[in-house]
Amino acid sequence: MPYDTQNIFAKILRGEIPSHKVYEDDKTLAFMDIMPMAEGHVLVIPKCEAVELSDMPADYIAAVFSTAQKVMAAQRKVFNRQGIVQMQLNNAEAGQSVFHYHIHLIPSSIYHLGLHENRQGDHERLAALANQLKSAITN
Ligand code: 5GP
């Protein structure tokens, strides 16, 4: 599938629409999911044009997973829990709805996970959580 530069995460990367940022470096961005499947649901994306895993260059795979480790450590601190669900959907057939590669990091259990894209999160709460996670990230 060709990469569409008008997808919502490309717009977030270009700063055309806002996001509650948790972490950013030269190759990645982490921000709050707007329809969280649990409190503290974060997305990690690469700053390259990749629709799904098969499009990801190795250096960006490394960068995205390195950022995911930082975010997960912060989620463990902030939410005082060890269980974090890591999820990533490849293709619409798997349920992918935004066609820019992203890892979901969800402080939850597979047995208690909320529904996917079910309900908008409260923006004040998302902003507060983003700040807490940002402060908890150690480089
Ligand atoms: P997918 O189904 O592609 O794996 O997940 C896409 C995710 O992006 C969903 O969890 C959805 O809630 C989230 N999402 C969709 N639009 C936006 C948006 O505009 N901003 C943010 N922060 N998340 C979004």
mmCIF file of N, CA and C and ligand atoms in Angstrom:
data_model
loop_
_atom_site.group_PDB
_atom_site.id
_atom_site.type_symbol
_atom_site.label_atom_id
_atom_site.label_comp_id
_atom_site.label_asym_id
_atom_site.label_seq_id
_atom_site.Cartn_x
_atom_site.Cartn_y
_atom_site.Cartn_z
ATOM 1 N N MET A 1 0.849 -1.195 0.000
ATOM 2 C CA MET A 1 0.000 0.000 0.000
ATOM 3 C C MET A 1 0.887 1.248 0.000
ATOM 4 N N PRO A 2 0.643 2.198 -0.899
ATOM 5 C CA PRO A 2 1.467 3.413 -0.932
ATOM 6 C C PRO A 2 1.206 4.286 0.291
ATOM 7 N N TYR A 3 2.225 5.014 0.714
ATOM 8 C CA TYR A 3 2.109 5.902 1.870
ATOM 9 C C TYR A 3 1.350 7.159 1.470
ATOM 10 N N ASP A 4 0.333 7.529 2.272
ATOM 11 C CA ASP A 4 -0.457 8.737 2.016
ATOM 12 C C ASP A 4 0.036 9.841 2.949
ATOM 13 N N THR A 5 0.640 10.866 2.388
ATOM 14 C CA THR A 5 1.226 11.940 3.215
ATOM 15 C C THR A 5 0.161 12.780 3.930
ATOM 16 N N GLN A 6 -1.112 12.535 3.622
ATOM 17 C CA GLN A 6 -2.194 13.269 4.297
ATOM 18 C C GLN A 6 -2.775 12.482 5.471
ATOM 19 N N ASN A 7 -2.161 11.334 5.839
ATOM 20 C CA ASN A 7 -2.703 10.586 6.986
ATOM 21 C C ASN A 7 -2.513 11.401 8.267
ATOM 22 N N ILE A 8 -3.333 11.093 9.268
ATOM 23 C CA ILE A 8 -3.422 11.931 10.465
ATOM 24 C C ILE A 8 -2.095 12.002 11.245
ATOM 25 N N PHE A 9 -1.322 10.916 11.247
ATOM 26 C CA PHE A 9 -0.061 10.943 12.001
ATOM 27 C C PHE A 9 1.009 11.745 11.247
ATOM 28 N N ALA A 10 0.945 11.739 9.916
ATOM 29 C CA ALA A 10 1.851 12.592 9.138
ATOM 30 C C ALA A 10 1.552 14.055 9.464
ATOM 31 N N LYS A 11 0.275 14.372 9.631
ATOM 32 C CA LYS A 11 -0.116 15.757 9.973
ATOM 33 C C LYS A 11 0.353 16.103 11.381
ATOM 34 N N ILE A 12 0.281 15.139 12.299
ATOM 35 C CA ILE A 12 0.795 15.379 13.659
ATOM 36 C C ILE A 12 2.303 15.622 13.594
ATOM 37 N N LEU A 13 3.013 14.804 12.817
ATOM 38 C CA LEU A 13 4.475 14.967 12.697
ATOM 39 C C LEU A 13 4.844 16.332 12.123
ATOM 40 N N ARG A 14 4.050 16.823 11.185
ATOM 41 C CA ARG A 14 4.331 18.127 10.566
ATOM 42 C C ARG A 14 3.823 19.282 11.431
ATOM 43 N N GLY A 15 3.146 18.955 12.551
ATOM 44 C CA GLY A 15 2.625 19.993 13.437
ATOM 45 C C GLY A 15 1.365 20.656 12.899
ATOM 46 N N GLU A 16 0.704 20.003 11.954
ATOM 47 C CA GLU A 16 -0.517 20.591 11.367
ATOM 48 C C GLU A 16 -1.744 20.354 12.248
ATOM 49 N N ILE A 17 -1.690 19.286 13.048
ATOM 50 C CA ILE A 17 -2.741 19.099 14.057
ATOM 51 C C ILE A 17 -2.057 18.787 15.397
ATOM 52 N N PRO A 18 -2.703 19.158 16.507
ATOM 53 C CA PRO A 18 -2.055 19.013 17.811
ATOM 54 C C PRO A 18 -2.044 17.577 18.327
ATOM 55 N N SER A 19 -1.135 17.300 19.251
ATOM 56 C CA SER A 19 -1.121 16.007 19.949
ATOM 57 C C SER A 19 -0.568 16.250 21.343
ATOM 58 N N HIS A 20 -0.862 15.333 22.252
ATOM 59 C CA HIS A 20 -0.325 15.416 23.609
ATOM 60 C C HIS A 20 0.986 14.623 23.614
ATOM 61 N N LYS A 21 2.095 15.345 23.429
ATOM 62 C CA LYS A 21 3.395 14.682 23.253
ATOM 63 C C LYS A 21 3.967 14.182 24.574
ATOM 64 N N VAL A 22 4.580 13.005 24.489
ATOM 65 C CA VAL A 22 5.198 12.381 25.652
ATOM 66 C C VAL A 22 6.724 12.385 25.497
ATOM 67 N N TYR A 23 7.192 12.158 24.283
ATOM 68 C CA TYR A 23 8.637 12.067 24.038
ATOM 69 C C TYR A 23 8.887 12.300 22.548
ATOM 70 N N GLU A 24 10.031 12.913 22.254
ATOM 71 C CA GLU A 24 10.388 13.127 20.847
ATOM 72 C C GLU A 24 11.902 13.092 20.702
ATOM 73 N N ASP A 25 12.387 12.469 19.645
ATOM 74 C CA ASP A 25 13.805 12.596 19.282
ATOM 75 C C ASP A 25 13.895 12.697 17.759
ATOM 76 N N ASP A 26 15.096 12.576 17.207
ATOM 77 C CA ASP A 26 15.236 12.837 15.770
ATOM 78 C C ASP A 26 14.516 11.806 14.891
ATOM 79 N N LYS A 27 14.282 10.597 15.411
ATOM 80 C CA LYS A 27 13.668 9.554 14.571
ATOM 81 C C LYS A 27 12.261 9.141 15.005
ATOM 82 N N THR A 28 11.826 9.566 16.197
ATOM 83 C CA THR A 28 10.535 9.077 16.716
ATOM 84 C C THR A 28 9.735 10.153 17.452
ATOM 85 N N LEU A 29 8.431 9.870 17.591
ATOM 86 C CA LEU A 29 7.546 10.705 18.407
ATOM 87 C C LEU A 29 6.608 9.765 19.173
ATOM 88 N N ALA A 30 6.402 10.073 20.455
ATOM 89 C CA ALA A 30 5.428 9.334 21.272
ATOM 90 C C ALA A 30 4.392 10.328 21.770
ATOM 91 N N PHE A 31 3.118 9.954 21.682
ATOM 92 C CA PHE A 31 2.031 10.847 22.091
ATOM 93 C C PHE A 31 0.826 10.027 22.552
ATOM 94 N N MET A 32 -0.086 10.704 23.271
ATOM 95 C CA MET A 32 -1.251 10.012 23.826
ATOM 96 C C MET A 32 -2.224 9.629 22.710
ATOM 97 N N ASP A 33 -2.756 8.405 22.791
ATOM 98 C CA ASP A 33 -3.827 8.001 21.881
ATOM 99 C C ASP A 33 -5.098 8.754 22.262
ATOM 100 N N ILE A 34 -5.748 9.315 21.262
ATOM 101 C CA ILE A 34 -6.915 10.168 21.506
ATOM 102 C C ILE A 34 -8.160 9.361 21.927
ATOM 103 N N MET A 35 -8.158 8.058 21.629
ATOM 104 C CA MET A 35 -9.270 7.172 22.048
ATOM 105 C C MET A 35 -8.676 6.002 22.835
ATOM 106 N N PRO A 36 -8.233 6.289 24.069
ATOM 107 C CA PRO A 36 -7.452 5.287 24.812
ATOM 108 C C PRO A 36 -8.231 4.002 25.120
ATOM 109 N N MET A 37 -7.532 2.870 24.976
ATOM 110 C CA MET A 37 -8.122 1.575 25.339
ATOM 111 C C MET A 37 -7.926 1.312 26.831
ATOM 112 N N ALA A 38 -7.111 2.155 27.479
ATOM 113 C CA ALA A 38 -6.942 2.163 28.935
ATOM 114 C C ALA A 38 -6.256 3.486 29.246
ATOM 115 N N GLU A 39 -6.341 3.916 30.500
ATOM 116 C CA GLU A 39 -5.693 5.164 30.890
ATOM 117 C C GLU A 39 -4.186 5.054 30.619
ATOM 118 N N GLY A 40 -3.626 6.076 29.955
ATOM 119 C CA GLY A 40 -2.180 6.085 29.717
ATOM 120 C C GLY A 40 -1.758 5.446 28.408
ATOM 121 N N HIS A 41 -2.708 5.209 27.513
ATOM 122 C CA HIS A 41 -2.439 4.582 26.203
ATOM 123 C C HIS A 41 -1.596 5.538 25.335
ATOM 124 N N VAL A 42 -0.411 5.076 24.950
ATOM 125 C CA VAL A 42 0.534 5.908 24.186
ATOM 126 C C VAL A 42 0.814 5.255 22.835
ATOM 127 N N LEU A 43 1.029 6.084 21.814
ATOM 128 C CA LEU A 43 1.439 5.614 20.483
ATOM 129 C C LEU A 43 2.866 6.069 20.218
ATOM 130 N N VAL A 44 3.671 5.202 19.632
ATOM 131 C CA VAL A 44 5.042 5.555 19.244
ATOM 132 C C VAL A 44 5.138 5.428 17.730
ATOM 133 N N ILE A 45 5.577 6.495 17.076
ATOM 134 C CA ILE A 45 5.653 6.473 15.608
ATOM 135 C C ILE A 45 7.057 6.884 15.133
ATOM 136 N N PRO A 46 7.444 6.380 13.956
ATOM 137 C CA PRO A 46 8.716 6.801 13.365
ATOM 138 C C PRO A 46 8.529 8.083 12.550
ATOM 139 N N LYS A 47 9.606 8.833 12.424
ATOM 140 C CA LYS A 47 9.576 10.033 11.567
ATOM 141 C C LYS A 47 10.059 9.646 10.172
ATOM 142 N N CYS A 48 9.414 8.626 9.616
ATOM 143 C CA CYS A 48 9.702 8.225 8.232
ATOM 144 C C CYS A 48 8.400 7.731 7.635
ATOM 145 N N GLU A 49 8.366 7.641 6.324
ATOM 146 C CA GLU A 49 7.133 7.243 5.652
ATOM 147 C C GLU A 49 7.034 5.724 5.610
ATOM 148 N N ALA A 50 6.328 5.146 6.578
ATOM 149 C CA ALA A 50 6.144 3.700 6.627
ATOM 150 C C ALA A 50 4.688 3.439 6.981
ATOM 151 N N VAL A 51 4.024 2.617 6.191
ATOM 152 C CA VAL A 51 2.616 2.296 6.458
ATOM 153 C C VAL A 51 2.518 1.259 7.564
ATOM 154 N N GLU A 52 3.407 0.233 7.501
ATOM 155 C CA GLU A 52 3.321 -0.884 8.450
ATOM 156 C C GLU A 52 4.692 -1.512 8.600
ATOM 157 N N LEU A 53 4.751 -2.596 9.343
ATOM 158 C CA LEU A 53 6.052 -3.193 9.693
ATOM 159 C C LEU A 53 6.918 -3.502 8.471
ATOM 160 N N SER A 54 6.310 -4.007 7.408
ATOM 161 C CA SER A 54 7.115 -4.418 6.246
ATOM 162 C C SER A 54 7.797 -3.237 5.560
ATOM 163 N N ASP A 55 7.354 -2.018 5.850
ATOM 164 C CA ASP A 55 7.957 -0.819 5.233
ATOM 165 C C ASP A 55 9.037 -0.192 6.094
ATOM 166 N N MET A 56 9.266 -0.724 7.287
ATOM 167 C CA MET A 56 10.130 -0.035 8.246
ATOM 168 C C MET A 56 11.609 -0.325 8.013
ATOM 169 N N PRO A 57 12.427 0.724 7.794
ATOM 170 C CA PRO A 57 13.878 0.528 7.715
ATOM 171 C C PRO A 57 14.414 0.103 9.090
ATOM 172 N N ALA A 58 15.483 -0.694 9.076
ATOM 173 C CA ALA A 58 15.992 -1.276 10.328
ATOM 174 C C ALA A 58 16.354 -0.206 11.360
ATOM 175 N N ASP A 59 16.934 0.918 10.906
ATOM 176 C CA ASP A 59 17.328 1.934 11.884
ATOM 177 C C ASP A 59 16.108 2.562 12.566
ATOM 178 N N TYR A 60 15.004 2.658 11.851
ATOM 179 C CA TYR A 60 13.785 3.202 12.469
ATOM 180 C C TYR A 60 13.105 2.166 13.367
ATOM 181 N N ILE A 61 13.224 0.896 13.011
ATOM 182 C CA ILE A 61 12.710 -0.151 13.914
ATOM 183 C C ILE A 61 13.433 -0.035 15.246
ATOM 184 N N ALA A 62 14.752 0.079 15.191
ATOM 185 C CA ALA A 62 15.544 0.194 16.426
ATOM 186 C C ALA A 62 15.129 1.437 17.210
ATOM 187 N N ALA A 63 14.959 2.551 16.500
ATOM 188 C CA ALA A 63 14.631 3.814 17.177
ATOM 189 C C ALA A 63 13.249 3.756 17.829
ATOM 190 N N VAL A 64 12.281 3.202 17.108
ATOM 191 C CA VAL A 64 10.913 3.123 17.635
ATOM 192 C C VAL A 64 10.873 2.211 18.870
ATOM 193 N N PHE A 65 11.583 1.103 18.822
ATOM 194 C CA PHE A 65 11.576 0.197 19.981
ATOM 195 C C PHE A 65 12.343 0.791 21.154
ATOM 196 N N SER A 66 13.381 1.556 20.874
ATOM 197 C CA SER A 66 14.115 2.222 21.949
ATOM 198 C C SER A 66 13.209 3.247 22.642
ATOM 199 N N THR A 67 12.466 4.013 21.852
ATOM 200 C CA THR A 67 11.504 4.972 22.430
ATOM 201 C C THR A 67 10.408 4.226 23.183
ATOM 202 N N ALA A 68 9.938 3.113 22.634
ATOM 203 C CA ALA A 68 8.892 2.327 23.312
ATOM 204 C C ALA A 68 9.387 1.862 24.684
ATOM 205 N N GLN A 69 10.649 1.485 24.787
ATOM 206 C CA GLN A 69 11.190 1.065 26.095
ATOM 207 C C GLN A 69 11.166 2.217 27.089
ATOM 208 N N LYS A 70 11.505 3.413 26.625
ATOM 209 C CA LYS A 70 11.487 4.597 27.509
ATOM 210 C C LYS A 70 10.057 4.878 27.986
ATOM 211 N N VAL A 71 9.131 4.847 27.049
ATOM 212 C CA VAL A 71 7.729 5.131 27.386
ATOM 213 C C VAL A 71 7.198 4.074 28.350
ATOM 214 N N MET A 72 7.505 2.811 28.078
ATOM 215 C CA MET A 72 7.009 1.729 28.940
ATOM 216 C C MET A 72 7.543 1.876 30.361
ATOM 217 N N ALA A 73 8.804 2.247 30.492
ATOM 218 C CA ALA A 73 9.384 2.446 31.833
ATOM 219 C C ALA A 73 8.647 3.582 32.548
ATOM 220 N N ALA A 74 8.340 4.637 31.812
ATOM 221 C CA ALA A 74 7.609 5.773 32.408
ATOM 222 C C ALA A 74 6.190 5.350 32.797
ATOM 223 N N GLN A 75 5.523 4.576 31.940
ATOM 224 C CA GLN A 75 4.168 4.100 32.275
ATOM 225 C C GLN A 75 4.200 3.252 33.543
ATOM 226 N N ARG A 76 5.224 2.400 33.683
ATOM 227 C CA ARG A 76 5.320 1.562 34.886
ATOM 228 C C ARG A 76 5.448 2.408 36.137
ATOM 229 N N LYS A 77 6.237 3.499 36.025
ATOM 230 C CA LYS A 77 6.417 4.398 37.177
ATOM 231 C C LYS A 77 5.116 5.138 37.487
ATOM 232 N N VAL A 78 4.555 5.768 36.466
ATOM 233 C CA VAL A 78 3.396 6.646 36.667
ATOM 234 C C VAL A 78 2.173 5.853 37.133
ATOM 235 N N PHE A 79 1.966 4.680 36.562
ATOM 236 C CA PHE A 79 0.749 3.920 36.884
ATOM 237 C C PHE A 79 0.986 2.832 37.921
ATOM 238 N N ASN A 80 2.256 2.724 38.361
ATOM 239 C CA ASN A 80 2.605 1.762 39.408
ATOM 240 C C ASN A 80 2.069 0.363 39.084
ATOM 241 N N ARG A 81 2.330 -0.070 37.826
ATOM 242 C CA ARG A 81 1.946 -1.416 37.401
ATOM 243 C C ARG A 81 3.015 -1.935 36.445
ATOM 244 N N GLN A 82 3.143 -3.235 36.351
ATOM 245 C CA GLN A 82 4.133 -3.831 35.454
ATOM 246 C C GLN A 82 3.530 -4.184 34.095
ATOM 247 N N GLY A 83 2.226 -4.442 34.057
ATOM 248 C CA GLY A 83 1.609 -4.951 32.828
ATOM 249 C C GLY A 83 1.348 -3.864 31.802
ATOM 250 N N ILE A 84 2.024 -3.980 30.671
ATOM 251 C CA ILE A 84 1.820 -3.038 29.560
ATOM 252 C C ILE A 84 1.572 -3.877 28.303
ATOM 253 N N VAL A 85 0.436 -3.669 27.645
ATOM 254 C CA VAL A 85 0.163 -4.377 26.390
ATOM 255 C C VAL A 85 0.822 -3.613 25.253
ATOM 256 N N GLN A 86 1.616 -4.325 24.441
ATOM 257 C CA GLN A 86 2.239 -3.739 23.239
ATOM 258 C C GLN A 86 1.503 -4.325 22.037
ATOM 259 N N MET A 87 0.965 -3.451 21.175
ATOM 260 C CA MET A 87 0.139 -3.913 20.051
ATOM 261 C C MET A 87 0.512 -3.140 18.797
ATOM 262 N N GLN A 88 0.421 -3.806 17.670
ATOM 263 C CA GLN A 88 0.699 -3.096 16.408
ATOM 264 C C GLN A 88 -0.023 -3.830 15.285
ATOM 265 N N LEU A 89 -0.874 -3.112 14.560
ATOM 266 C CA LEU A 89 -1.715 -3.727 13.538
ATOM 267 C C LEU A 89 -1.146 -3.452 12.148
ATOM 268 N N ASN A 90 -1.070 -4.501 11.339
ATOM 269 C CA ASN A 90 -0.592 -4.370 9.964
ATOM 270 C C ASN A 90 -1.728 -4.626 8.994
ATOM 271 N N ASN A 91 -2.160 -3.569 8.279
ATOM 272 C CA ASN A 91 -3.174 -3.648 7.229
ATOM 273 C C ASN A 91 -4.595 -3.499 7.811
ATOM 274 N N ALA A 92 -5.462 -2.942 6.978
ATOM 275 C CA ALA A 92 -6.873 -2.754 7.361
ATOM 276 C C ALA A 92 -7.515 -4.088 7.749
ATOM 277 N N GLU A 93 -7.038 -5.157 7.129
ATOM 278 C CA GLU A 93 -7.611 -6.473 7.426
ATOM 279 C C GLU A 93 -7.379 -6.868 8.884
ATOM 280 N N ALA A 94 -6.296 -6.319 9.458
ATOM 281 C CA ALA A 94 -5.999 -6.572 10.879
ATOM 282 C C ALA A 94 -6.670 -5.548 11.780
ATOM 283 N N GLY A 95 -7.311 -4.543 11.183
ATOM 284 C CA GLY A 95 -7.963 -3.500 11.977
ATOM 285 C C GLY A 95 -7.197 -2.187 11.992
ATOM 286 N N GLN A 96 -6.082 -2.123 11.241
ATOM 287 C CA GLN A 96 -5.323 -0.858 11.196
ATOM 288 C C GLN A 96 -6.204 0.233 10.594
ATOM 289 N N SER A 97 -6.203 1.407 11.242
ATOM 290 C CA SER A 97 -7.053 2.492 10.741
ATOM 291 C C SER A 97 -6.251 3.737 10.384
ATOM 292 N N VAL A 98 -5.034 3.861 10.911
ATOM 293 C CA VAL A 98 -4.165 4.978 10.527
ATOM 294 C C VAL A 98 -2.940 4.360 9.853
ATOM 295 N N PHE A 99 -2.699 4.779 8.613
ATOM 296 C CA PHE A 99 -1.717 4.071 7.791
ATOM 297 C C PHE A 99 -0.350 4.746 7.820
ATOM 298 N N HIS A 100 0.113 4.965 9.061
ATOM 299 C CA HIS A 100 1.492 5.359 9.376
ATOM 300 C C HIS A 100 1.864 4.448 10.543
ATOM 301 N N TYR A 101 2.953 3.684 10.393
ATOM 302 C CA TYR A 101 3.332 2.686 11.403
ATOM 303 C C TYR A 101 3.245 3.249 12.823
ATOM 304 N N HIS A 102 2.672 2.497 13.741
ATOM 305 C CA HIS A 102 2.645 2.911 15.152
ATOM 306 C C HIS A 102 2.554 1.714 16.073
ATOM 307 N N ILE A 103 3.265 1.829 17.196
ATOM 308 C CA ILE A 103 3.163 0.834 18.269
ATOM 309 C C ILE A 103 2.224 1.411 19.320
ATOM 310 N N HIS A 104 1.263 0.606 19.769
ATOM 311 C CA HIS A 104 0.426 0.974 20.904
ATOM 312 C C HIS A 104 1.095 0.440 22.177
ATOM 313 N N LEU A 105 1.186 1.278 23.207
ATOM 314 C CA LEU A 105 1.643 0.831 24.532
ATOM 315 C C LEU A 105 0.517 1.153 25.506
ATOM 316 N N ILE A 106 -0.096 0.104 26.039
ATOM 317 C CA ILE A 106 -1.341 0.279 26.805
ATOM 318 C C ILE A 106 -1.189 -0.320 28.200
ATOM 319 N N PRO A 107 -1.225 0.547 29.229
ATOM 320 C CA PRO A 107 -1.142 0.025 30.597
ATOM 321 C C PRO A 107 -2.429 -0.738 30.925
ATOM 322 N N SER A 108 -2.430 -2.013 30.665
ATOM 323 C CA SER A 108 -3.615 -2.839 30.866
ATOM 324 C C SER A 108 -3.195 -4.304 30.818
ATOM 325 N N SER A 109 -4.195 -5.162 30.843
ATOM 326 C CA SER A 109 -3.978 -6.604 30.681
ATOM 327 C C SER A 109 -4.832 -7.032 29.488
ATOM 328 N N ILE A 110 -4.419 -8.052 28.788
ATOM 329 C CA ILE A 110 -5.194 -8.557 27.648
ATOM 330 C C ILE A 110 -6.618 -8.930 28.091
ATOM 331 N N TYR A 111 -6.769 -9.256 29.376
ATOM 332 C CA TYR A 111 -8.088 -9.650 29.889
ATOM 333 C C TYR A 111 -8.987 -8.453 30.224
ATOM 334 N N HIS A 112 -8.365 -7.249 30.313
ATOM 335 C CA HIS A 112 -9.148 -6.071 30.712
ATOM 336 C C HIS A 112 -9.088 -4.933 29.694
ATOM 337 N N LEU A 113 -8.476 -5.210 28.573
ATOM 338 C CA LEU A 113 -8.288 -4.182 27.557
ATOM 339 C C LEU A 113 -9.633 -3.624 27.075
ATOM 340 N N GLY A 114 -9.743 -2.288 26.977
ATOM 341 C CA GLY A 114 -10.969 -1.675 26.469
ATOM 342 C C GLY A 114 -11.098 -1.896 24.969
ATOM 343 N N LEU A 115 -12.208 -1.451 24.416
ATOM 344 C CA LEU A 115 -12.444 -1.619 22.983
ATOM 345 C C LEU A 115 -11.587 -0.639 22.178
ATOM 346 N N HIS A 116 -11.220 -1.046 20.967
ATOM 347 C CA HIS A 116 -10.390 -0.237 20.083
ATOM 348 C C HIS A 116 -11.207 0.917 19.500
ATOM 349 N N GLU A 117 -10.666 2.135 19.575
ATOM 350 C CA GLU A 117 -11.292 3.333 18.992
ATOM 351 C C GLU A 117 -12.752 3.469 19.396
ATOM 352 N N ASN A 118 -13.008 3.266 20.670
ATOM 353 C CA ASN A 118 -14.391 3.233 21.146
ATOM 354 C C ASN A 118 -14.894 4.609 21.557
ATOM 355 N N ARG A 119 -14.022 5.379 22.256
ATOM 356 C CA ARG A 119 -14.516 6.610 22.870
ATOM 357 C C ARG A 119 -13.378 7.621 22.972
ATOM 358 N N GLN A 120 -13.686 8.895 22.678
ATOM 359 C CA GLN A 120 -12.692 9.973 22.795
ATOM 360 C C GLN A 120 -12.269 10.126 24.244
ATOM 361 N N GLY A 121 -10.958 10.312 24.469
ATOM 362 C CA GLY A 121 -10.488 10.596 25.818
ATOM 363 C C GLY A 121 -10.747 12.056 26.163
ATOM 364 N N ASP A 122 -10.698 12.363 27.452
ATOM 365 C CA ASP A 122 -10.859 13.741 27.914
ATOM 366 C C ASP A 122 -9.518 14.471 27.701
ATOM 367 N N HIS A 123 -9.557 15.602 26.987
ATOM 368 C CA HIS A 123 -8.302 16.247 26.589
ATOM 369 C C HIS A 123 -7.491 16.780 27.759
ATOM 370 N N GLU A 124 -8.183 17.292 28.779
ATOM 371 C CA GLU A 124 -7.444 17.771 29.967
ATOM 372 C C GLU A 124 -6.727 16.616 30.640
ATOM 373 N N ARG A 125 -7.395 15.477 30.728
ATOM 374 C CA ARG A 125 -6.804 14.291 31.348
ATOM 375 C C ARG A 125 -5.633 13.781 30.501
ATOM 376 N N LEU A 126 -5.813 13.769 29.179
ATOM 377 C CA LEU A 126 -4.732 13.312 28.287
ATOM 378 C C LEU A 126 -3.510 14.221 28.428
ATOM 379 N N ALA A 127 -3.758 15.526 28.523
ATOM 380 C CA ALA A 127 -2.646 16.480 28.662
ATOM 381 C C ALA A 127 -1.923 16.264 29.989
ATOM 382 N N ALA A 128 -2.686 16.037 31.054
ATOM 383 C CA ALA A 128 -2.077 15.825 32.376
ATOM 384 C C ALA A 128 -1.238 14.542 32.374
ATOM 385 N N LEU A 129 -1.774 13.482 31.761
ATOM 386 C CA LEU A 129 -1.037 12.210 31.707
ATOM 387 C C LEU A 129 0.225 12.349 30.860
ATOM 388 N N ALA A 130 0.114 13.076 29.750
ATOM 389 C CA ALA A 130 1.288 13.286 28.893
ATOM 390 C C ALA A 130 2.390 13.978 29.691
ATOM 391 N N ASN A 131 2.021 14.969 30.494
ATOM 392 C CA ASN A 131 3.017 15.678 31.304
ATOM 393 C C ASN A 131 3.643 14.772 32.349
ATOM 394 N N GLN A 132 2.820 13.942 32.988
ATOM 395 C CA GLN A 132 3.345 13.018 33.996
ATOM 396 C C GLN A 132 4.330 12.039 33.366
ATOM 397 N N LEU A 133 3.956 11.499 32.190
ATOM 398 C CA LEU A 133 4.830 10.523 31.524
ATOM 399 C C LEU A 133 6.116 11.195 31.051
ATOM 400 N N LYS A 134 5.971 12.406 30.515
ATOM 401 C CA LYS A 134 7.142 13.168 30.048
ATOM 402 C C LYS A 134 8.148 13.337 31.185
ATOM 403 N N SER A 135 7.634 13.716 32.349
ATOM 404 C CA SER A 135 8.518 13.950 33.504
ATOM 405 C C SER A 135 9.162 12.653 33.972
ATOM 406 N N ALA A 136 8.484 11.518 33.753
ATOM 407 C CA ALA A 136 8.996 10.245 34.251
ATOM 408 C C ALA A 136 10.006 9.612 33.293
ATOM 409 N N ILE A 137 10.148 10.164 32.088
ATOM 410 C CA ILE A 137 11.071 9.557 31.114
ATOM 411 C C ILE A 137 12.505 9.955 31.433
ATOM 412 N N THR A 138 13.345 8.909 31.559
ATOM 413 C CA THR A 138 14.765 9.160 31.760
ATOM 414 C C THR A 138 15.479 8.777 30.476
ATOM 415 N N ASN A 139 16.281 9.635 29.954
ATOM 416 C CA ASN A 139 16.939 9.366 28.667
ATOM 417 C C ASN A 139 18.071 8.359 28.795
HETATM 418 P P1 5GP B 1 -4.752 1.449 14.510
HETATM 419 O O1 5GP B 1 -6.141 0.865 14.430
HETATM 420 O O2 5GP B 1 -4.341 2.046 13.185
HETATM 421 O O3 5GP B 1 -3.744 0.471 15.038
HETATM 422 O O4 5GP B 1 -4.804 2.589 15.597
HETATM 423 C C1 5GP B 1 -4.937 3.941 15.314
HETATM 424 C C2 5GP B 1 -4.989 4.624 16.658
HETATM 425 O O5 5GP B 1 -4.875 6.011 16.443
HETATM 426 C C3 5GP B 1 -6.302 4.396 17.428
HETATM 427 O O6 5GP B 1 -6.015 3.838 18.684
HETATM 428 C C4 5GP B 1 -6.921 5.780 17.512
HETATM 429 O O7 5GP B 1 -7.556 6.003 18.737
HETATM 430 C C5 5GP B 1 -5.718 6.687 17.324
HETATM 431 N N1 5GP B 1 -6.024 7.965 16.683
HETATM 432 C C6 5GP B 1 -6.807 8.170 15.588
HETATM 433 N N2 5GP B 1 -6.819 9.474 15.265
HETATM 434 C C7 5GP B 1 -6.018 10.103 16.172
HETATM 435 C C8 5GP B 1 -5.645 11.462 16.346
HETATM 436 O O8 5GP B 1 -6.047 12.373 15.626
HETATM 437 N N3 5GP B 1 -4.810 11.737 17.387
HETATM 438 C C9 5GP B 1 -4.353 10.761 18.225
HETATM 439 N N4 5GP B 1 -3.532 11.142 19.211
HETATM 440 N N5 5GP B 1 -4.688 9.460 18.094
HETATM 441 C C10 5GP B 1 -5.521 9.136 17.064
#
